[in-house]
mmCIF file of C-alpha atoms in Angstrom:
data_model
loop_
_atom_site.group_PDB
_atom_site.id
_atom_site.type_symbol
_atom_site.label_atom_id
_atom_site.label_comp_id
_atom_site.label_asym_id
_atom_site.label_seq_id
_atom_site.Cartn_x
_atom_site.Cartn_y
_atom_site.Cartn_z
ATOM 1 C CA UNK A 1 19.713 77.156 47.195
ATOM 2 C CA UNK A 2 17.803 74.057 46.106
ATOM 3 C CA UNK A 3 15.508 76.164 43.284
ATOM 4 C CA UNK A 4 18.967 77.524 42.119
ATOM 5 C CA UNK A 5 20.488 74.048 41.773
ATOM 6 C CA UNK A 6 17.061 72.706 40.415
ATOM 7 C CA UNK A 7 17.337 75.509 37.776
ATOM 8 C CA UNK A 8 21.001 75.045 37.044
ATOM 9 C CA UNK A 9 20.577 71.279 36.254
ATOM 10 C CA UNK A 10 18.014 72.322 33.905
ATOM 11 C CA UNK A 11 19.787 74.744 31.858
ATOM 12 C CA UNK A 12 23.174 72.069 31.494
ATOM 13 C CA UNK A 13 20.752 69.316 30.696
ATOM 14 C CA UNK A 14 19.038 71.915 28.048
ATOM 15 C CA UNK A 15 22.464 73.108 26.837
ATOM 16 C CA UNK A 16 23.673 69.494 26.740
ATOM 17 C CA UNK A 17 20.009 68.612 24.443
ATOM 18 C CA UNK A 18 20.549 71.636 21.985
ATOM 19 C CA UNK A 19 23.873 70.939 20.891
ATOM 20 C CA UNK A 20 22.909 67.021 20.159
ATOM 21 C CA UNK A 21 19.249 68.406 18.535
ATOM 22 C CA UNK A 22 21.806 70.687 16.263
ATOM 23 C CA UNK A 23 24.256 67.849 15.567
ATOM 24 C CA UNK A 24 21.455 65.557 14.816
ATOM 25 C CA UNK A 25 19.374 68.289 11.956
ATOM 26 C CA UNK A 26 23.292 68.521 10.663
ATOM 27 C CA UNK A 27 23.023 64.979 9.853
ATOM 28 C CA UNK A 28 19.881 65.111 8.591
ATOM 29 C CA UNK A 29 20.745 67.666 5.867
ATOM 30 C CA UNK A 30 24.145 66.296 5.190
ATOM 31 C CA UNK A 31 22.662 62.674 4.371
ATOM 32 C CA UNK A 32 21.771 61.836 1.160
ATOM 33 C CA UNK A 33 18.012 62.098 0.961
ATOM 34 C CA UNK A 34 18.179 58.575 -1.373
ATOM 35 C CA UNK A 35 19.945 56.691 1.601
ATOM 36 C CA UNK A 36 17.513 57.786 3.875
ATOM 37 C CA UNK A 37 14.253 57.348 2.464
ATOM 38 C CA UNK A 38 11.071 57.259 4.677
ATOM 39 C CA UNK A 39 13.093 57.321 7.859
ATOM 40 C CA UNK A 40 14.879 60.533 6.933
ATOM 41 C CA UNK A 41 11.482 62.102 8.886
ATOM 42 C CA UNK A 42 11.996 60.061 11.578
ATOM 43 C CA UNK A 43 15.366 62.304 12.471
ATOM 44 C CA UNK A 44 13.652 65.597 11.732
ATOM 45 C CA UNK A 45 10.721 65.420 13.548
ATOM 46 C CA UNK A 46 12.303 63.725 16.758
ATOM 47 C CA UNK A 47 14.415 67.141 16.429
ATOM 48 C CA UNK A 48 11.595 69.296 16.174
ATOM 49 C CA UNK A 49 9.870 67.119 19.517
ATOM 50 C CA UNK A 50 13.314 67.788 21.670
ATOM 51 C CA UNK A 51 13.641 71.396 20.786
ATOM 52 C CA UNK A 52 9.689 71.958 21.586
ATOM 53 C CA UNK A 53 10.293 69.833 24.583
ATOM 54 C CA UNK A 54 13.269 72.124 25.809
ATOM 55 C CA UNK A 55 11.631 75.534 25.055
ATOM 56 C CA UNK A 56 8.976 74.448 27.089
ATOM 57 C CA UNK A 57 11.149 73.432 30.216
ATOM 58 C CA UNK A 58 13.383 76.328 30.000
ATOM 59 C CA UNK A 59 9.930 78.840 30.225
ATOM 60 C CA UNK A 60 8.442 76.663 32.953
ATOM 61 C CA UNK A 61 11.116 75.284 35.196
ATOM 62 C CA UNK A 62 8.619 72.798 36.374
ATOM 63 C CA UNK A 63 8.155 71.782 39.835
ATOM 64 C CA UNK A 64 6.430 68.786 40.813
ATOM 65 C CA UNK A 65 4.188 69.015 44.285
ATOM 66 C CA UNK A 66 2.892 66.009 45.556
ATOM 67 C CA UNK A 67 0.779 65.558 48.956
ATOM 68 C CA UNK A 68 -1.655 62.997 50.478
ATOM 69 C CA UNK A 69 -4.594 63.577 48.243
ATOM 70 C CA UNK A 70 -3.285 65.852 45.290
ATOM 71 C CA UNK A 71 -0.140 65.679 42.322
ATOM 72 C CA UNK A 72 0.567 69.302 40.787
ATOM 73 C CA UNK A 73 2.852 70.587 38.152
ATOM 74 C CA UNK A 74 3.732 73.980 38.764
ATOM 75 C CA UNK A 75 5.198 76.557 36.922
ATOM 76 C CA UNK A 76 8.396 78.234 38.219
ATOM 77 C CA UNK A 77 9.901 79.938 35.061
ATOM 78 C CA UNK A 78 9.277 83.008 33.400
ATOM 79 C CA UNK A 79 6.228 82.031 31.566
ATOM 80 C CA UNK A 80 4.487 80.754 34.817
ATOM 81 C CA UNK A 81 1.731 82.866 34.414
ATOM 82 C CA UNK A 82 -1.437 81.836 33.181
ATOM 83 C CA UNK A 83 -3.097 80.878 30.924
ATOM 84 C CA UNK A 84 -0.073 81.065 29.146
ATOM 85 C CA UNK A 85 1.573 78.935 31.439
ATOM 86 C CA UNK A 86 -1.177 76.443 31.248
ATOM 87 C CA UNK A 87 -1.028 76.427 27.915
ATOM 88 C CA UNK A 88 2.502 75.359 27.784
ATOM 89 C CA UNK A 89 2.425 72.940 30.329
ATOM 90 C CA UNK A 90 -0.375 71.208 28.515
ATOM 91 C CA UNK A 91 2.310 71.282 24.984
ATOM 92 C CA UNK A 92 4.984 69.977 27.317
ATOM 93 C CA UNK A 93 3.201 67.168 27.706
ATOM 94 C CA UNK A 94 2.025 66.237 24.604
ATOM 95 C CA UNK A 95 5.415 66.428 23.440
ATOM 96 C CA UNK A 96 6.671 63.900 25.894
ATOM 97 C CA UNK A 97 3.517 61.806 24.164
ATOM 98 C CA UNK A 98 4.857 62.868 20.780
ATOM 99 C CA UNK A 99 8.304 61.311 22.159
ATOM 100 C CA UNK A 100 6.356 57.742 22.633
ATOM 101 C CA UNK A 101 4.384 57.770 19.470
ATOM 102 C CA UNK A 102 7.717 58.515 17.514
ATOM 103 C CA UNK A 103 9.851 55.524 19.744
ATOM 104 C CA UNK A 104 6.921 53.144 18.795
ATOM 105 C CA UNK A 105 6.940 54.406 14.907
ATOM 106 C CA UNK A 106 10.204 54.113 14.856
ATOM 107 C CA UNK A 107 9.994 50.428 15.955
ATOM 108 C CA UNK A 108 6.889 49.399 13.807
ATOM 109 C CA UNK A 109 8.813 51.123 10.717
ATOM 110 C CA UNK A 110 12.064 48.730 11.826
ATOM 111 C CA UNK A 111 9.984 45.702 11.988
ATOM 112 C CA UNK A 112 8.236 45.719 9.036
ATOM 113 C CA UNK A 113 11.302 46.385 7.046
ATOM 114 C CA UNK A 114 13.651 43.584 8.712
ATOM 115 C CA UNK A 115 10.324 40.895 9.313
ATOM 116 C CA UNK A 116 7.762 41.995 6.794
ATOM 117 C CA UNK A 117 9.731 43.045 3.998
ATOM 118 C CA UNK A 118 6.768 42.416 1.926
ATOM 119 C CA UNK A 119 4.370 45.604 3.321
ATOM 120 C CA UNK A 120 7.529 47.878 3.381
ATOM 121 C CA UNK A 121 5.055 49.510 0.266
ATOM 122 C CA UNK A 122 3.339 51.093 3.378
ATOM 123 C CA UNK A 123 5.755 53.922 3.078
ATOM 124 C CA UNK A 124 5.716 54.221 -0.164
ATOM 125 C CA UNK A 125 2.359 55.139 -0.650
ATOM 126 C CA UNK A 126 0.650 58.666 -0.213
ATOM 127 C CA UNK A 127 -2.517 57.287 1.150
ATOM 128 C CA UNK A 128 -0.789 55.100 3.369
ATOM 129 C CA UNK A 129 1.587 58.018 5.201
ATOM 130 C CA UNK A 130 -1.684 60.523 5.293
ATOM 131 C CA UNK A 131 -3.406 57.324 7.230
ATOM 132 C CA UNK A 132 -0.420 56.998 9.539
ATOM 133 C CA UNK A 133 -0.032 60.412 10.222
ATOM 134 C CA UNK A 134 -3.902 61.072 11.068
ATOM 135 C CA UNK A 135 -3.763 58.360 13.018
ATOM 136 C CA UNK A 136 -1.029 59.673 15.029
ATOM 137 C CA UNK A 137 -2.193 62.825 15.277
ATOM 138 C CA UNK A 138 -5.524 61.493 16.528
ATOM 139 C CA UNK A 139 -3.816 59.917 19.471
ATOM 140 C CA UNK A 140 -2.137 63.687 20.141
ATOM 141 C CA UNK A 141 -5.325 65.002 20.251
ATOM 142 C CA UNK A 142 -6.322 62.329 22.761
ATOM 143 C CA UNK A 143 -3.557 63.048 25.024
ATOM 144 C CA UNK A 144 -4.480 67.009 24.996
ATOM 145 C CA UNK A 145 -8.232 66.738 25.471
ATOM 146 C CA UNK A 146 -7.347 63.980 28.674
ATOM 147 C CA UNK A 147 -4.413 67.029 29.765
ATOM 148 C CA UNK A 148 -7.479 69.608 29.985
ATOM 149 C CA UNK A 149 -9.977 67.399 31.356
ATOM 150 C CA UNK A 150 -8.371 65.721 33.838
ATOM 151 C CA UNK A 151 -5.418 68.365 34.985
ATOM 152 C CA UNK A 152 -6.811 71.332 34.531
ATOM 153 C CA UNK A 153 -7.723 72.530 37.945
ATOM 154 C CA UNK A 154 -11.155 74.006 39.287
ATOM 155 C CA UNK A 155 -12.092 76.631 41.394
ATOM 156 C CA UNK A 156 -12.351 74.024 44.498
ATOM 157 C CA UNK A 157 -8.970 72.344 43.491
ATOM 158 C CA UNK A 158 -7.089 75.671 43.491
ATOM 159 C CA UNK A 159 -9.176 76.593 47.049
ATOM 160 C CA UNK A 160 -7.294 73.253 47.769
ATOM 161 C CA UNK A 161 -3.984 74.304 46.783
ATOM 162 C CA UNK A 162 -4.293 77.659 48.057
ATOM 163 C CA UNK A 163 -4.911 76.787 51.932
ATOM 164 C CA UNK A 164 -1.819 74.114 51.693
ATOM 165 C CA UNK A 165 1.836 75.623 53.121
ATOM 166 C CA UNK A 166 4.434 75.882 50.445
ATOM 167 C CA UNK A 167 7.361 77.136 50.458
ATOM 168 C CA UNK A 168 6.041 79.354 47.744
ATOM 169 C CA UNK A 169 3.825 81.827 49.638
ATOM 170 C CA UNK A 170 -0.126 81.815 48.578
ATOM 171 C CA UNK A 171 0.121 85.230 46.506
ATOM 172 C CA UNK A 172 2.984 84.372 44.352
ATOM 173 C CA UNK A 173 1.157 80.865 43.855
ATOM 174 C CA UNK A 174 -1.533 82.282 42.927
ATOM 175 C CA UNK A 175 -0.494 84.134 40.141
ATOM 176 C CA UNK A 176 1.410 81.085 39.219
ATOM 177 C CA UNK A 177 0.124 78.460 36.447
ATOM 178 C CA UNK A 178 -0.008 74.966 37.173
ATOM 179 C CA UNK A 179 -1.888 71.435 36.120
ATOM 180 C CA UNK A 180 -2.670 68.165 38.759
ATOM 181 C CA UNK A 181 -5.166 65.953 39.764
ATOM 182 C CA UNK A 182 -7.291 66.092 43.370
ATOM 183 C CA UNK A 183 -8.357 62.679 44.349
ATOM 184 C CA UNK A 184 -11.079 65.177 46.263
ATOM 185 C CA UNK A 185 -11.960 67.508 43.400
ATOM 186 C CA UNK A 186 -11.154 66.431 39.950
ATOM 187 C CA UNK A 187 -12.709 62.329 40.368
ATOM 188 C CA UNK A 188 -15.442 62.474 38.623
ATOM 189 C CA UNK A 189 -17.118 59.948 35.905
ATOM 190 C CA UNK A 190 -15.375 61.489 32.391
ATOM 191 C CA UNK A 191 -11.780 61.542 34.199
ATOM 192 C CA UNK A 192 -12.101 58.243 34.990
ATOM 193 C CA UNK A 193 -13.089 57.231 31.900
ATOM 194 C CA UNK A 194 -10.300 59.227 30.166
ATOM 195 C CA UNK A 195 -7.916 58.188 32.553
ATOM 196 C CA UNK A 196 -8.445 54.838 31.663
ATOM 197 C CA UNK A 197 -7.905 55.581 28.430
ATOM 198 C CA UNK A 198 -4.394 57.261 28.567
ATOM 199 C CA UNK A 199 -3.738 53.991 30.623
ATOM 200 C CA UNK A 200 -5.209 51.902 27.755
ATOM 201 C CA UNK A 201 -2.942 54.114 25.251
ATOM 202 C CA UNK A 202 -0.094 54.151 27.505
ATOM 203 C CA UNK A 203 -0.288 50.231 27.678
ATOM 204 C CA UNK A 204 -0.489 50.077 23.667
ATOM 205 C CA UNK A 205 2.494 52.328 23.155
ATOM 206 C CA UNK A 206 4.503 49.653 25.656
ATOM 207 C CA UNK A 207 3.024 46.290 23.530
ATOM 208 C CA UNK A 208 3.865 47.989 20.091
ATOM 209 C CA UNK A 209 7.720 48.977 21.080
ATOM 210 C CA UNK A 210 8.326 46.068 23.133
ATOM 211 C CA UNK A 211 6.547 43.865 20.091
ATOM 212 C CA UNK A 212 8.243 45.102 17.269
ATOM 213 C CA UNK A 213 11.764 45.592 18.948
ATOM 214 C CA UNK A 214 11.858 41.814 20.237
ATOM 215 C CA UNK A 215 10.784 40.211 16.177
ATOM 216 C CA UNK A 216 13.104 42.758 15.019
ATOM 217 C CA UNK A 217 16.144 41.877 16.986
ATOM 218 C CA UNK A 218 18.691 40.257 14.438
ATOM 219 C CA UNK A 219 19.469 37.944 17.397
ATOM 220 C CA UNK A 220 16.038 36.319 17.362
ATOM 221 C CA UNK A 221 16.473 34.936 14.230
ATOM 222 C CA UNK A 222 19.952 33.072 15.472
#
């Protein structure tokens, strides 16, 4: 009863997302291209993030396990089998990153064109958007490569798993795809390190929007 109601939520709250992600590529090719300018993107690819984002829930109907010495993220849908499944969880969660980098682009962009009017040029420039957008996609490929090192579970981690009591019994869970961290198994030097820095980027995303949305309040400058 509680998977069912667990899986209904998700399909309204998918429903509910598609038909706003429609609406909002309507807009985008309704809108005058010249009224838009740079920030036209900003609508298409936040699109293209929430439809990625929903595919990805709708295949997995993720389930979040937590116990005393281990967080999982298991996959319930019907692409739950790995590596597949893997696979996907891993893009689900860089498109939840992709959802951060494009809140804290969207308030840099807003910033600089309300409080530095003068380095609006930014976006004007080829050079400038091919730096911006290998930057961000440098900090994508940061938040995969800490997904597979740090989540991707081991042989001893899924030994782990295996001997716990679910209410998933240990043959279906085994052919089942999932992604967590073992405080007894996956601790080692390099996932602390990279752990540390998804903090460090996490932290950077929070400064930036915070930052950029305070100076670019209209109400500051009353």
């Amino acid at each position: 009863m509680r998977n069912s109601t667990y899986r209904l939520v998700l399909h309204l709250a998918a429903g509910t997302s598609s038909i706003m992600n429609m609406l909002l590529i309507f807009i985008y090719f309704r809108c005058p291209l010249k009224n838009m300018r740079t920030y036209k993107y900003g609508f298409i690819l936040t699109a293209f993030q929430d439809l990625m984002t929903l595919l990805c829930i709708l295949a997995l109907i993720p389930r979040v396990i937590s116990r005393n010495s281990y967080l999982m993220f298991l996959a319930m849908g019907r692409l739950e089998d790995p590596p597949q499944g893997q696979i996907l969880l891993i893009l689900l969660f860089v498109m939840m990153c992709l959802s951060l980098l494009i809140v804290s682009n969207n308030f840099i962009y807003r910033y600089i064109h309300v409080c530095k009017i003068q380095y609006s040029y930014i976006y004007t420039t080829r050079n400038s958007i091919l730096i911006i957008c290998a930057a961000n996609i440098a900090v994508l490929v940061n938040c995969g490569i800490i997904m597979v090192a740090c989540s991707w579970p081991s042989t001893d981690f899924r030994q782990q798993i295996y001997t716990e009591r679910f209410s998933v019994d240990v043959v279906a869970l085994e052919q089942k795809s999932f992604l967590g961290f073992s405080m007894e198994h996956s601790v080692t030097t390099m996932t602390i390190f990279l752990m540390g820095d998804g903090l460090v980027m996490m932290g950077m995303f929070t400064v930036i929007g915070n930052f950029s949305n305070f100076l670019a309040d209209p109400r500051q400058s009353l």
